[in-house]
């Protein structure tokens, strides 16, 4: 299998889907002539031209709404938000239009659109540019929400998202674009709504999604060195959520740590914690632990910003806590 | 191009002041770029070199005891132009606790409330309504102040710009909107995304005066802003000024700026704002080469002191994370 970067995996997905279906187009700030702020769309403008790879002005609400209009009219737009931090300007279009139009029209309309871009903390950017917004989108019925941790998942999920007849919010991450991984040559899809066991184990379940899956895996490795077997579940899809995978794993390990970059209050992680508490009450040997961002806006200083985020150390400590090895 | 104001009608001290500030910004930014290269500064770092005439020309037309300044993320120049201590600006870039925003803000979020400098904002266009709100306060309290709101050509397409100008027009708020048209929003030539390429003409839609200024000429900017400020102060009338300027470096430190030619850059550098003023003063026998050298040496020395200060300042304590979140 070829080893390619996460950004190239996304690029391949876009390229393949644009070749396959001429209703697919890409739009956003700097996606065409500049090849994308994070170079995800490299080469696509050269190949498909102005008509299908469209540079927009900086008007998140405007171009997000334009994408929604194009989708209900029969195209399959992929709207790139340079980062999710700016997508908040487009929330009205996403929540009130993309997510609701099918419902409000009594099923007459479909909204086959993909919103994608970098979500979550980056480095040295302070609070407006470094925040995990998964919870905002996962909250909204009418949207599908996915997050890919690996190049394999990134390509397969994006292809599924483009073919889906619903609005799909796909979360990537600035710090993931460069990571490499195996991606098959032949076409494949990763279904939306299916979690993945990234590492099997039987003493504690660590549940996460997106970029922090890698921290969960590093923590599991460290735990293994200490003789503890941890299972790492990558949700991949927040909405719909693969509750069965979560429940099955916790029934096996009886212990659960959730890792979510969001702030803790009303977060997606806290919802997963509810799912576990509700469905696994009888088998749990310890209370569920939730590792989130600390409940503050992200500071600029690097030491402080690292202290805010989930870390391998925090995950290991939480795993030991539910195993009653540490408190 | 605009008619160049005659230097002879200005007080020499005033002109020297402009030169000092432009030299300080230039030297500060050169050093900031260098220290970024050495990884002393992190995150996005947007350098202001080339645009010095806009901040200095404009800010010299207001009185910061009663007037206010707000700007976007390319804010080091404005911070220095309002008279912030270069030490606190550099320390903020370093993420030290002595920084103006106590290491929480970094490059894009400079603030100095004591100088009525209310940011530094990382979201394109987001500070335009905020600036308008400061204007509302001035009017509400029947104060004598005026707001200078700086933003780029990219921000002018945001809904926030249009909404703000309409309300400022209807409510007659004392805000001077200054579009620093450095001709690119990241990699996008403004002509590609602006239906009306004469940006100052957008003022017409909101029934306010719109003016073009030569953003490479500090005196032209000064005059145009002065007129607008007087109008705002006496009649509470907003204005829009397009200052046509140019940034010498890429959009940020990670941008090689391949979307423009070397020739274009060389041509623009011949319009250097510092050299223009220096030459005008030379020709009018108001400045000798030695005098200029003294100004420049002083700027270098000030920047060196700022670097030393930042280098020797302490990192913030981890517990400071929890500070500044709520009052
Ligand atoms: C709402 C929003 N969208 C996108 C961005 C990413 N971004 C940062 S700067 C920039 C270009 C802005 O250009 P302009 O307003 O002309 O200012 P300049 O950089 O030229 O000073 C973009 C797209 C952002 N910070 N905020």
Short mmCIF file of C-alpha atoms in Angstrom, two decimals, chain B residues 12-265:
data_model
loop_
_atom_site.label_atom_id
_atom_site.label_comp_id
_atom_site.label_asym_id
_atom_site.label_seq_id
_atom_site.Cartn_x
_atom_site.Cartn_y
_atom_site.Cartn_z
CA UNK B 12 9.50 69.89 11.06
CA UNK B 13 8.94 68.21 14.40
CA UNK B 14 5.74 66.63 13.11
CA UNK B 15 7.49 65.30 10.02
CA UNK B 16 10.39 63.93 12.04
CA UNK B 17 7.83 62.22 14.26
CA UNK B 18 6.32 60.45 11.26
CA UNK B 19 9.73 59.34 10.06
CA UNK B 20 10.67 58.09 13.52
CA UNK B 21 7.54 56.00 13.74
CA UNK B 22 7.88 54.54 10.27
CA UNK B 23 11.54 53.70 10.92
CA UNK B 24 10.62 52.10 14.23
CA UNK B 25 7.90 49.96 12.64
CA UNK B 26 10.22 48.95 9.79
CA UNK B 27 13.07 47.93 12.12
CA UNK B 28 10.71 46.28 14.58
CA UNK B 29 9.13 44.19 11.84
CA UNK B 30 12.46 43.18 10.35
CA UNK B 31 13.52 41.94 13.76
CA UNK B 32 10.17 40.25 14.40
CA UNK B 33 10.51 38.36 11.12
CA UNK B 34 14.05 37.35 12.02
CA UNK B 35 13.11 36.19 15.51
CA UNK B 36 10.21 34.26 14.02
CA UNK B 37 12.74 32.49 11.81
CA UNK B 38 14.67 31.62 14.98
CA UNK B 39 11.45 30.23 16.48
CA UNK B 40 11.39 32.78 19.26
CA UNK B 41 7.95 33.83 18.05
CA UNK B 42 5.23 31.37 17.11
CA UNK B 43 1.88 31.17 15.41
CA UNK B 44 0.77 33.39 12.57
CA UNK B 45 2.91 36.48 12.23
CA UNK B 46 1.75 39.09 9.73
CA UNK B 47 4.43 41.62 8.91
CA UNK B 48 3.49 45.24 8.17
CA UNK B 49 6.56 46.30 6.16
CA UNK B 50 5.52 48.48 3.21
CA UNK B 51 2.33 49.74 4.84
CA UNK B 52 3.95 51.99 7.46
CA UNK B 53 2.57 55.19 5.97
CA UNK B 54 -1.01 54.14 6.60
CA UNK B 55 -0.87 53.54 10.35
CA UNK B 56 1.45 56.46 11.06
CA UNK B 57 -0.25 58.91 8.72
CA UNK B 58 -3.68 58.05 10.11
CA UNK B 59 -2.90 57.82 13.81
CA UNK B 60 -1.08 61.19 13.64
CA UNK B 61 -4.46 62.72 12.78
CA UNK B 62 -6.16 61.72 16.05
CA UNK B 63 -5.82 62.41 19.74
CA UNK B 64 -5.66 59.16 21.68
CA UNK B 65 -6.72 60.87 24.89
CA UNK B 66 -10.24 60.79 23.42
CA UNK B 67 -10.06 58.87 20.12
CA UNK B 68 -9.86 55.13 19.57
CA UNK B 69 -8.04 52.75 17.23
CA UNK B 70 -8.98 49.19 16.27
CA UNK B 71 -7.42 46.95 13.66
CA UNK B 72 -7.09 43.39 12.38
CA UNK B 73 -4.33 40.83 12.90
CA UNK B 74 -1.58 42.72 10.99
CA UNK B 75 -1.37 44.89 14.05
CA UNK B 76 2.23 45.41 15.19
CA UNK B 77 2.48 48.63 13.17
CA UNK B 78 -0.69 50.11 14.61
CA UNK B 79 0.38 49.11 18.11
CA UNK B 80 3.62 51.02 17.68
CA UNK B 81 1.92 53.94 15.92
CA UNK B 82 -0.40 54.53 18.88
CA UNK B 83 2.70 54.74 21.04
CA UNK B 84 2.67 51.39 22.76
CA UNK B 85 5.91 50.43 24.43
CA UNK B 86 7.85 48.33 21.87
CA UNK B 87 9.04 46.22 24.79
CA UNK B 88 5.52 45.10 25.66
CA UNK B 89 4.73 44.44 22.00
CA UNK B 90 7.85 42.32 21.51
CA UNK B 91 7.30 40.50 24.80
CA UNK B 92 3.78 39.63 23.63
CA UNK B 93 5.25 38.17 20.44
CA UNK B 94 7.55 36.11 22.64
CA UNK B 95 4.61 34.95 24.76
CA UNK B 96 6.09 36.37 27.95
CA UNK B 97 4.16 37.53 30.98
CA UNK B 98 5.38 41.10 30.43
CA UNK B 99 3.62 41.21 27.05
CA UNK B 100 0.82 43.72 26.55
CA UNK B 101 -1.79 40.95 26.52
CA UNK B 102 -0.04 38.92 29.25
CA UNK B 103 0.95 36.14 26.80
CA UNK B 104 -2.69 35.34 26.04
CA UNK B 105 -2.90 37.13 22.72
CA UNK B 106 0.29 36.92 20.66
CA UNK B 107 0.92 38.58 17.32
CA UNK B 108 -2.70 39.01 16.24
CA UNK B 109 -4.12 40.32 19.49
CA UNK B 110 -2.30 43.40 20.68
CA UNK B 111 -4.22 45.60 23.10
CA UNK B 112 -3.47 48.70 25.15
CA UNK B 113 -6.58 50.09 26.77
CA UNK B 114 -4.60 52.95 28.28
CA UNK B 115 -3.88 54.15 24.75
CA UNK B 116 -7.45 53.49 23.57
CA UNK B 117 -6.04 50.79 21.30
CA UNK B 118 -8.74 48.10 21.41
CA UNK B 119 -7.13 45.38 19.27
CA UNK B 120 -5.81 43.38 17.25
CA UNK B 121 -8.44 40.89 15.95
CA UNK B 122 -7.80 37.55 14.25
CA UNK B 123 -11.14 37.12 12.50
CA UNK B 124 -11.35 38.93 9.17
CA UNK B 125 -13.94 41.70 9.45
CA UNK B 126 -14.98 40.88 13.01
CA UNK B 127 -13.68 44.12 14.48
CA UNK B 128 -15.59 46.34 12.05
CA UNK B 129 -18.88 46.08 13.98
CA UNK B 130 -16.91 46.32 17.22
CA UNK B 131 -15.34 49.58 16.06
CA UNK B 132 -18.78 50.80 15.08
CA UNK B 133 -19.97 50.01 18.59
CA UNK B 134 -17.18 52.12 20.04
CA UNK B 135 -18.51 54.91 17.82
CA UNK B 136 -21.99 54.34 19.26
CA UNK B 137 -20.64 54.77 22.76
CA UNK B 138 -18.99 58.06 21.82
CA UNK B 139 -22.23 59.36 20.39
CA UNK B 140 -24.28 58.03 23.31
CA UNK B 141 -22.06 59.72 25.86
CA UNK B 142 -21.88 62.84 23.71
CA UNK B 143 -18.12 62.63 23.76
CA UNK B 144 -15.75 64.33 21.42
CA UNK B 145 -14.01 61.17 20.22
CA UNK B 146 -13.58 59.47 16.88
CA UNK B 147 -12.79 55.84 16.01
CA UNK B 148 -10.23 54.76 13.44
CA UNK B 149 -11.08 51.30 12.16
CA UNK B 150 -8.38 49.68 10.01
CA UNK B 151 -9.00 46.57 7.91
CA UNK B 152 -7.77 44.95 4.71
CA UNK B 153 -9.17 44.72 1.22
CA UNK B 154 -10.17 41.15 2.04
CA UNK B 155 -12.38 42.25 4.93
CA UNK B 156 -14.39 44.67 2.82
CA UNK B 157 -16.49 41.84 1.41
CA UNK B 158 -17.62 40.59 4.78
CA UNK B 159 -21.22 41.20 5.70
CA UNK B 160 -19.92 42.76 8.89
CA UNK B 161 -18.47 45.65 6.86
CA UNK B 162 -21.70 46.38 5.02
CA UNK B 163 -23.89 45.99 8.07
CA UNK B 164 -21.62 48.29 10.04
CA UNK B 165 -21.44 51.03 7.44
CA UNK B 166 -25.17 51.04 7.03
CA UNK B 167 -25.75 51.45 10.74
CA UNK B 168 -22.98 54.02 11.10
CA UNK B 169 -24.58 55.89 8.21
CA UNK B 170 -28.09 55.75 9.65
CA UNK B 171 -27.04 56.58 13.19
CA UNK B 172 -24.34 59.06 12.17
CA UNK B 173 -21.53 57.50 14.14
CA UNK B 174 -18.08 59.08 14.33
CA UNK B 175 -16.13 56.25 12.74
CA UNK B 176 -13.46 56.54 10.05
CA UNK B 177 -13.23 53.24 8.21
CA UNK B 178 -9.79 52.83 6.67
CA UNK B 179 -9.38 50.04 4.16
CA UNK B 180 -5.68 49.29 3.83
CA UNK B 181 -5.78 47.96 0.32
CA UNK B 182 -2.44 46.20 0.10
CA UNK B 183 -3.90 44.56 -3.00
CA UNK B 184 -3.92 40.99 -1.71
CA UNK B 185 -6.03 39.08 0.76
CA UNK B 186 -3.62 36.22 1.37
CA UNK B 187 -3.03 34.95 -2.17
CA UNK B 188 -6.01 36.66 -3.75
CA UNK B 189 -5.58 39.78 -5.85
CA UNK B 190 -8.43 42.02 -4.68
CA UNK B 191 -9.51 42.61 -8.29
CA UNK B 192 -10.46 38.94 -8.58
CA UNK B 193 -13.02 39.13 -5.78
CA UNK B 194 -14.23 42.73 -5.86
CA UNK B 195 -17.10 43.55 -8.17
CA UNK B 196 -16.25 47.22 -7.60
CA UNK B 197 -12.45 47.56 -7.76
CA UNK B 198 -12.50 51.17 -6.48
CA UNK B 199 -13.18 50.15 -2.94
CA UNK B 200 -13.71 53.68 -1.65
CA UNK B 201 -16.76 53.94 -3.88
CA UNK B 202 -18.62 51.44 -1.68
CA UNK B 203 -19.17 54.40 0.65
CA UNK B 204 -21.75 55.66 -1.82
CA UNK B 205 -24.13 52.84 -0.92
CA UNK B 206 -24.22 54.09 2.63
CA UNK B 207 -24.47 57.78 1.86
CA UNK B 208 -21.15 58.61 3.41
CA UNK B 209 -18.10 60.27 1.92
CA UNK B 210 -15.57 57.92 0.35
CA UNK B 211 -12.00 58.94 -0.44
CA UNK B 212 -8.93 57.45 -2.02
CA UNK B 213 -5.55 57.95 -0.33
CA UNK B 214 -2.04 57.13 -1.49
CA UNK B 215 -1.13 54.61 1.17
CA UNK B 216 2.57 54.91 0.38
CA UNK B 217 2.52 58.57 1.30
CA UNK B 218 2.12 59.27 5.01
CA UNK B 219 1.15 62.89 4.41
CA UNK B 220 -1.56 62.05 1.94
CA UNK B 221 -3.00 59.52 4.38
CA UNK B 222 -2.69 62.08 7.16
CA UNK B 223 -4.59 64.74 5.22
CA UNK B 224 -7.39 62.45 4.11
CA UNK B 225 -7.83 61.00 7.59
CA UNK B 226 -7.67 64.45 9.15
CA UNK B 227 -10.51 65.66 6.97
CA UNK B 228 -12.58 62.59 7.81
CA UNK B 229 -11.81 62.92 11.53
CA UNK B 230 -12.88 66.56 11.54
CA UNK B 231 -16.11 65.64 9.82
CA UNK B 232 -16.70 62.86 12.34
CA UNK B 233 -15.92 65.16 15.25
CA UNK B 234 -17.98 68.16 14.21
CA UNK B 235 -20.91 66.53 12.36
CA UNK B 236 -20.72 62.95 13.68
CA UNK B 237 -20.39 61.75 10.12
CA UNK B 238 -18.70 58.43 9.22
CA UNK B 239 -16.34 58.07 6.24
CA UNK B 240 -14.62 55.39 4.24
CA UNK B 241 -11.05 55.81 3.07
CA UNK B 242 -9.29 53.41 0.74
CA UNK B 243 -5.54 53.71 1.29
CA UNK B 244 -3.82 51.93 -1.60
CA UNK B 245 -0.64 50.37 -0.26
CA UNK B 246 1.50 47.25 -0.58
CA UNK B 247 2.98 44.62 1.72
CA UNK B 248 6.52 43.64 0.88
CA UNK B 249 6.46 40.25 2.57
CA UNK B 250 4.09 37.33 2.20
CA UNK B 251 0.69 37.34 3.86
CA UNK B 252 2.25 35.74 6.93
CA UNK B 253 5.61 34.20 7.69
CA UNK B 254 4.52 30.90 6.14
CA UNK B 255 3.59 32.44 2.78
CA UNK B 256 6.25 32.56 0.02
CA UNK B 257 3.94 34.90 -1.99
CA UNK B 258 4.30 33.09 -5.29
CA UNK B 259 1.11 34.68 -6.61
CA UNK B 260 2.91 37.89 -7.53
CA UNK B 261 5.98 38.57 -9.63
CA UNK B 262 9.37 39.79 -8.47
CA UNK B 263 9.02 42.67 -10.91
CA UNK B 264 5.78 43.78 -9.30
CA UNK B 265 7.41 43.73 -5.88
#
